[in-house]
GROMACS .gro file of C-alpha atoms in nm:
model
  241
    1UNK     CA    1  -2.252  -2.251  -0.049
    2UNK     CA    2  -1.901  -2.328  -0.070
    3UNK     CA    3  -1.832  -1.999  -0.228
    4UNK     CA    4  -2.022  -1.823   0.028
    5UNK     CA    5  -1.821  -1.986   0.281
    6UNK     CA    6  -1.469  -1.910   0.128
    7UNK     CA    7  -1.598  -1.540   0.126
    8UNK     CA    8  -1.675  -1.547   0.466
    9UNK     CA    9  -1.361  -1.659   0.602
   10UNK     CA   10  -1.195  -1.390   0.361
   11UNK     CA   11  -1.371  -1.114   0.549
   12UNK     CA   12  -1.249  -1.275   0.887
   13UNK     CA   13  -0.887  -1.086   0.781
   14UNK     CA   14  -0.794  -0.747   0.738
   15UNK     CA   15  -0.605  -0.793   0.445
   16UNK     CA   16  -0.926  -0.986   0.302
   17UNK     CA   17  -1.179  -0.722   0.341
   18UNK     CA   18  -0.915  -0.498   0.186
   19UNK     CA   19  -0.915  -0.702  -0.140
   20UNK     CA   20  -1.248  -0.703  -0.143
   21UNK     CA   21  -1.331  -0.341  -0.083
   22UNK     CA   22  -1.034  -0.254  -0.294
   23UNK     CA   23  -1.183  -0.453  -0.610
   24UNK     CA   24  -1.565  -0.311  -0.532
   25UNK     CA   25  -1.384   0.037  -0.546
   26UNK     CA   26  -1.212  -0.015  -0.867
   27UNK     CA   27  -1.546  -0.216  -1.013
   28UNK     CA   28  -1.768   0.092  -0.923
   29UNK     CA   29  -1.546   0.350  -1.097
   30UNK     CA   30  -1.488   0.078  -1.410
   31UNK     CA   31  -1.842   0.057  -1.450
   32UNK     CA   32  -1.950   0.450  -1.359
   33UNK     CA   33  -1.715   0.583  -1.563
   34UNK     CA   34  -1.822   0.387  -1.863
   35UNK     CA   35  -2.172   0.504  -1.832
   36UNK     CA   36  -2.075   0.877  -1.766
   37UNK     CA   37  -1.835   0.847  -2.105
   38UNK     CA   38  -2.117   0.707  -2.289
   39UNK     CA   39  -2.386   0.962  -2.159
   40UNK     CA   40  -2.204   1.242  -2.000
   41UNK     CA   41  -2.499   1.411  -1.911
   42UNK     CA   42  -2.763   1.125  -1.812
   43UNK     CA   43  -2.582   0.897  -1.608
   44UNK     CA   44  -2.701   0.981  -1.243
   45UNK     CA   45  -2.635   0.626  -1.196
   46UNK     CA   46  -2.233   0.618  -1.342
   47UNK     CA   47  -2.176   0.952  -1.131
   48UNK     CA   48  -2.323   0.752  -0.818
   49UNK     CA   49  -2.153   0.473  -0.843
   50UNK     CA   50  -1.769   0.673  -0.885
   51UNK     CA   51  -1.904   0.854  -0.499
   52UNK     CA   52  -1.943   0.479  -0.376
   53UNK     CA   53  -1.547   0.434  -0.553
   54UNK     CA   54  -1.405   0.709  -0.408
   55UNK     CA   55  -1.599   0.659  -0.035
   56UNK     CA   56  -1.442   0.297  -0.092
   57UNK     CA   57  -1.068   0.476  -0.164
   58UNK     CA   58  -1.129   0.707   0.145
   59UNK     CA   59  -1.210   0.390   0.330
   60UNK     CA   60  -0.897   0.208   0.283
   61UNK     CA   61  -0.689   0.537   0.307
   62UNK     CA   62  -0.850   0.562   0.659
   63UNK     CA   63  -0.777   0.188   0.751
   64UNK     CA   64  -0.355   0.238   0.607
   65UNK     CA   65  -0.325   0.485   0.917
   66UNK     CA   66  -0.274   0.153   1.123
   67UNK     CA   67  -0.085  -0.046   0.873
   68UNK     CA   68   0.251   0.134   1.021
   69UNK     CA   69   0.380  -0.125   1.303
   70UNK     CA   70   0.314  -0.443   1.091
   71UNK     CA   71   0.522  -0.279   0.817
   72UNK     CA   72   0.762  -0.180   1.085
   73UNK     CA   73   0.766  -0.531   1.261
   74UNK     CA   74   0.814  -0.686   0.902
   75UNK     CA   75   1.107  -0.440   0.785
   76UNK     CA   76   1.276  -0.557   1.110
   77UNK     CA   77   1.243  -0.914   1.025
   78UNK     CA   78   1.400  -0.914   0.690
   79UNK     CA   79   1.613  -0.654   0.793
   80UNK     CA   80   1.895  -0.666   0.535
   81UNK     CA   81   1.787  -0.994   0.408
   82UNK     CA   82   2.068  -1.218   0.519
   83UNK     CA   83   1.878  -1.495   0.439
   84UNK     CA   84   1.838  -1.446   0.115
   85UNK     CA   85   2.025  -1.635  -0.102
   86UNK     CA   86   2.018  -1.404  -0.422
   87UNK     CA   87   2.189  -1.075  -0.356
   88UNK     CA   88   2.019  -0.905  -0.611
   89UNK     CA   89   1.655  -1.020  -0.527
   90UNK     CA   90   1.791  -0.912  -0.143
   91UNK     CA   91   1.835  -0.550  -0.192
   92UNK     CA   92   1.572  -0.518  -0.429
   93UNK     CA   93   1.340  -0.619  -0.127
   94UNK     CA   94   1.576  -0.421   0.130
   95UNK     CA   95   1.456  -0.127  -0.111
   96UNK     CA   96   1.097  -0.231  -0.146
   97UNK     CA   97   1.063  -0.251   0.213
   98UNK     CA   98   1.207   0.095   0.293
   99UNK     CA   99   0.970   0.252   0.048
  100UNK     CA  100   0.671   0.088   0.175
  101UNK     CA  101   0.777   0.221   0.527
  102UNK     CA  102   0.777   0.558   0.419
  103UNK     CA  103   0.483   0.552   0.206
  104UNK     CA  104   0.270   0.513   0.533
  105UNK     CA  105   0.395   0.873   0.683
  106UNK     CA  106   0.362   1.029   0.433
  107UNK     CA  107  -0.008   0.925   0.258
  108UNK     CA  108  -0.113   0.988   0.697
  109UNK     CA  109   0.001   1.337   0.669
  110UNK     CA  110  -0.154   1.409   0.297
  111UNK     CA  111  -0.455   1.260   0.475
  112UNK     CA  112  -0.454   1.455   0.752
  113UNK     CA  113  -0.436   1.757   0.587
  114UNK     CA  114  -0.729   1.693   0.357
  115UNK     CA  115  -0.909   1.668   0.695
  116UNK     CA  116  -0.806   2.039   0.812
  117UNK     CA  117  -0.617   1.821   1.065
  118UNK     CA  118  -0.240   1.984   0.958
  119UNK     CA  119  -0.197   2.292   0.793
  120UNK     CA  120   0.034   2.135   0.512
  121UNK     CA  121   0.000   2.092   0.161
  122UNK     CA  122  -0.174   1.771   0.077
  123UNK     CA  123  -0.071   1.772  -0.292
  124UNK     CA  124   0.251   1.773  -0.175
  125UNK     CA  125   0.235   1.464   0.040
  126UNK     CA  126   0.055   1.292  -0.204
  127UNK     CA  127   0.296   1.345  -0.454
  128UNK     CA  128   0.542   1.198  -0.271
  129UNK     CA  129   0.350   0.865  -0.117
  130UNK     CA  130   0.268   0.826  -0.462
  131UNK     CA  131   0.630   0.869  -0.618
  132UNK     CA  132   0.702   0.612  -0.319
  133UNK     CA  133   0.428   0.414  -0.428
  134UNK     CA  134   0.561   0.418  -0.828
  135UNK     CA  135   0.916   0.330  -0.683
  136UNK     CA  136   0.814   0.028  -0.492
  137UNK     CA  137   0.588  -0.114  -0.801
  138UNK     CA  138   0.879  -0.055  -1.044
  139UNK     CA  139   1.107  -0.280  -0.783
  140UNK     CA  140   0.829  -0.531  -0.731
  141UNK     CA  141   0.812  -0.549  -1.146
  142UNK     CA  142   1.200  -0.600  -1.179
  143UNK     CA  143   1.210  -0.863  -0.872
  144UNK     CA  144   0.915  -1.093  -1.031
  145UNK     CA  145   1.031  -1.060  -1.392
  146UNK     CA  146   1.383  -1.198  -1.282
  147UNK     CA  147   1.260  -1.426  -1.040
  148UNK     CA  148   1.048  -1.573  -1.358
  149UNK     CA  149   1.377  -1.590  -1.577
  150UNK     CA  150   1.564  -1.783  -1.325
  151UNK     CA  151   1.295  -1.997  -1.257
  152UNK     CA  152   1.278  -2.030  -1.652
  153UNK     CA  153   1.594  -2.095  -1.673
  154UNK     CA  154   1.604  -2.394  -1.404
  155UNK     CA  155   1.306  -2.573  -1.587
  156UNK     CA  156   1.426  -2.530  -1.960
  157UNK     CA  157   1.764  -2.656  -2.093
  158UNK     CA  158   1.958  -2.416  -2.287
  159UNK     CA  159   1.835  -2.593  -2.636
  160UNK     CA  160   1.503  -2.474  -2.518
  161UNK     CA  161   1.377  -2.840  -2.444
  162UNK     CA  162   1.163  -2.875  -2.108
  163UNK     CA  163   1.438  -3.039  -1.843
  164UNK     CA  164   1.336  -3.403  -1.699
  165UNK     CA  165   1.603  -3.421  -1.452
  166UNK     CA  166   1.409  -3.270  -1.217
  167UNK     CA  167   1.191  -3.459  -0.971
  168UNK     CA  168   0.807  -3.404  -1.093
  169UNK     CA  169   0.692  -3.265  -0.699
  170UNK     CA  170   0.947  -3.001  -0.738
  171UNK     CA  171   0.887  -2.944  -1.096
  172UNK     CA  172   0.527  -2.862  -1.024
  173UNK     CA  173   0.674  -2.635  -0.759
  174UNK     CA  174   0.836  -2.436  -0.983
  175UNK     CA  175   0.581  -2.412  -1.221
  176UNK     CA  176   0.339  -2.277  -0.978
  177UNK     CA  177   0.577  -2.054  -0.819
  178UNK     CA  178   0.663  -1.888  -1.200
  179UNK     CA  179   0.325  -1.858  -1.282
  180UNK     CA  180   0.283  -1.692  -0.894
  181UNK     CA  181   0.535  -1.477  -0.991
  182UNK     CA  182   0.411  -1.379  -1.372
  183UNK     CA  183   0.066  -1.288  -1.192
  184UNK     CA  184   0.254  -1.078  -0.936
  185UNK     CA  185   0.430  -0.892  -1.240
  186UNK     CA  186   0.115  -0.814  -1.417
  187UNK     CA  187  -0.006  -0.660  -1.110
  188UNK     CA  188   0.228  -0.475  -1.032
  189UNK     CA  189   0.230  -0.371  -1.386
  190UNK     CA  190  -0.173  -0.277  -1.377
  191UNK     CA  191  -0.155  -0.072  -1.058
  192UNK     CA  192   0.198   0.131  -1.226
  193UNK     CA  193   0.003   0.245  -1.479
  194UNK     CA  194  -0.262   0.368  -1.211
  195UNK     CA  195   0.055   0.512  -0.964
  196UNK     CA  196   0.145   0.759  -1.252
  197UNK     CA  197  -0.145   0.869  -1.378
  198UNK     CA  198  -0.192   0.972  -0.994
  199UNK     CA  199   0.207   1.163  -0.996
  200UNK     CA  200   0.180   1.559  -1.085
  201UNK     CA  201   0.108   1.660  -1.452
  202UNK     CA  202   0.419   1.622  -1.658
  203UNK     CA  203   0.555   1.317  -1.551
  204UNK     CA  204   0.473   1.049  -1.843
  205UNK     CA  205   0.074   0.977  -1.915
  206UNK     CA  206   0.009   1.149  -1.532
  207UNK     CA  207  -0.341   1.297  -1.497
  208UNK     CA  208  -0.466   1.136  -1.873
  209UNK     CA  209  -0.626   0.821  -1.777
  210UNK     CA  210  -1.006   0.866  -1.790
  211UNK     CA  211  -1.231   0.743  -1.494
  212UNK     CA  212  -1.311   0.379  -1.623
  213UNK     CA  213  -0.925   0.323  -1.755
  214UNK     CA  214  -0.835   0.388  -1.368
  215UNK     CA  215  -1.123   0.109  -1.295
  216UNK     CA  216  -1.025  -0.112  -1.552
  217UNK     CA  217  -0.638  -0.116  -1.430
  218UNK     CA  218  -0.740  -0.168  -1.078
  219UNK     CA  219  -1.012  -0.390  -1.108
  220UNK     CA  220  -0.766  -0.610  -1.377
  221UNK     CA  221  -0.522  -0.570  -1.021
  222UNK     CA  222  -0.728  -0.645  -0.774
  223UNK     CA  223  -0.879  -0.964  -0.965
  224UNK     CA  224  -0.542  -1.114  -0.997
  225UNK     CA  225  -0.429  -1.055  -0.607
  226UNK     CA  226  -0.827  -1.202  -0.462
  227UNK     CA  227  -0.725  -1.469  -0.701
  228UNK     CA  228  -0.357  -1.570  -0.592
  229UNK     CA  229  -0.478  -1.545  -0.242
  230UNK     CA  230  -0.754  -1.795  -0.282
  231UNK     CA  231  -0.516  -2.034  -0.474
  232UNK     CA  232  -0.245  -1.987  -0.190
  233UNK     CA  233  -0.571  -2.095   0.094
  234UNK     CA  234  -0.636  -2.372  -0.129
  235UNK     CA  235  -0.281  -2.488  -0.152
  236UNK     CA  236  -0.198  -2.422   0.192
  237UNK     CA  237  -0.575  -2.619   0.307
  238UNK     CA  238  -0.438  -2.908   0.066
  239UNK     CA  239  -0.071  -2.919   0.219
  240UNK     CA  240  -0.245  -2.912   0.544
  241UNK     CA  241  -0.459  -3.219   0.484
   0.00000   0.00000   0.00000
């Protein structure tokens, strides 16, 4: 029951029905494209279930074309990061954010033309969200694998012996936050090797990734993000009590 309940108050959010339709998505196609590599020409059940992942991928594309002002509204917040007390970590995110805001535009316009809307090319567009897409993950790798170093450094002393100077609240903190951060790194590094399999043909391992590889990186991506959002609830529910 409690379960059911958590789920419940997931779906209450946008970004919450996103994970979840985001991880069915990658589940269907991890699971479809097993079956239709296994029996390539039996599987009416593995070719239904990649329809329901890419319906689920067209759903979420269609639900981005309003994700525009709260990327704008949060790009103006940070702005040039002022606040931030490592420079490096600062632009990193200045960068980050600047991608993201351009990824919108242009995965809208790819999307429109699909739908006869424009008369563009869609490949084109897509290339480029998704070379925005592959720029923004390869930022979002380099931020969390030196925020985990610092934070590494902080709780180990340079012999390599676990520091006890610290106060044992704050060393928890830490600990949670580098294991937060190690999570975030292998999800970013799970949906990179999705964003260039998706770039034109040429660029590295693009357009070689079978069906259920795509589901399996995803899925492994997804799974990670549902789970650091329901420990951050869970933290957040015991802070709050």
């Amino acid at each position: 029951m409690a379960l059911l309940n958590s789920l419940a108050s997931s779906l209450e959010s946008y970004r919450g029905r996103d994970r979840l339709i985001r991880t069915l998505g990658y589940c269907c196609q991890l699971v479809g494209g097993v079956l239709v590599e296994q029996c390539p020409s039996g599987s009416d059940v593995g070719r239904r279930l990649l329809v329901v992942s890419a319906q689920l991928s067209h759903c979420r594309t269609v639900l981005r074309l309003f994700d525009d002002p709260a990327m704008f509204v949060y790009t103006k917040q940070y702005g040039l990061g002022t606040e931030e007390e490592d420079i490096f970590i600062r632009w990193l995110s200045v960068l980050s954010n600047m991608a993201d805001q351009l990824y919108y535009p242009c995965e809208h316009v790819a999307w429109a033309a699909d739908a006869k809307v424009l008369q563009v090319d869609s490949a084109r567009w897509w290339a480029l969200s998704t070379a925005l897409w592959v720029f923004s993950l390869l930022l979002g790798v380099v931020r969390s694998l030196w925020m985990a170093l610092k934070l590494r450094q902080k709780m180990w002393s340079p012999t390599g012996t676990f520091t006890s100077q610290l106060p044992r609240s704050k060393r928890r903190a830490m600990e949670a936050r580098m294991w937060s951060e190690v999570l975030t790194l292998l999800s970013n590094l799970a949906d990179l090797a999705n964003a260039v399999h998706w770039l034109p043909r040429g660029v590295l391992w693009a357009g070689r990734f079978p069906p259920w590889l795509v589901g399996l990186m995803g899925t492994i991506s997804s799974l990670l993000s549902m789970y650091q959002a329901a420990r951050a609830g869970s933290t957040a529910e015991a802070d709050s009590s």
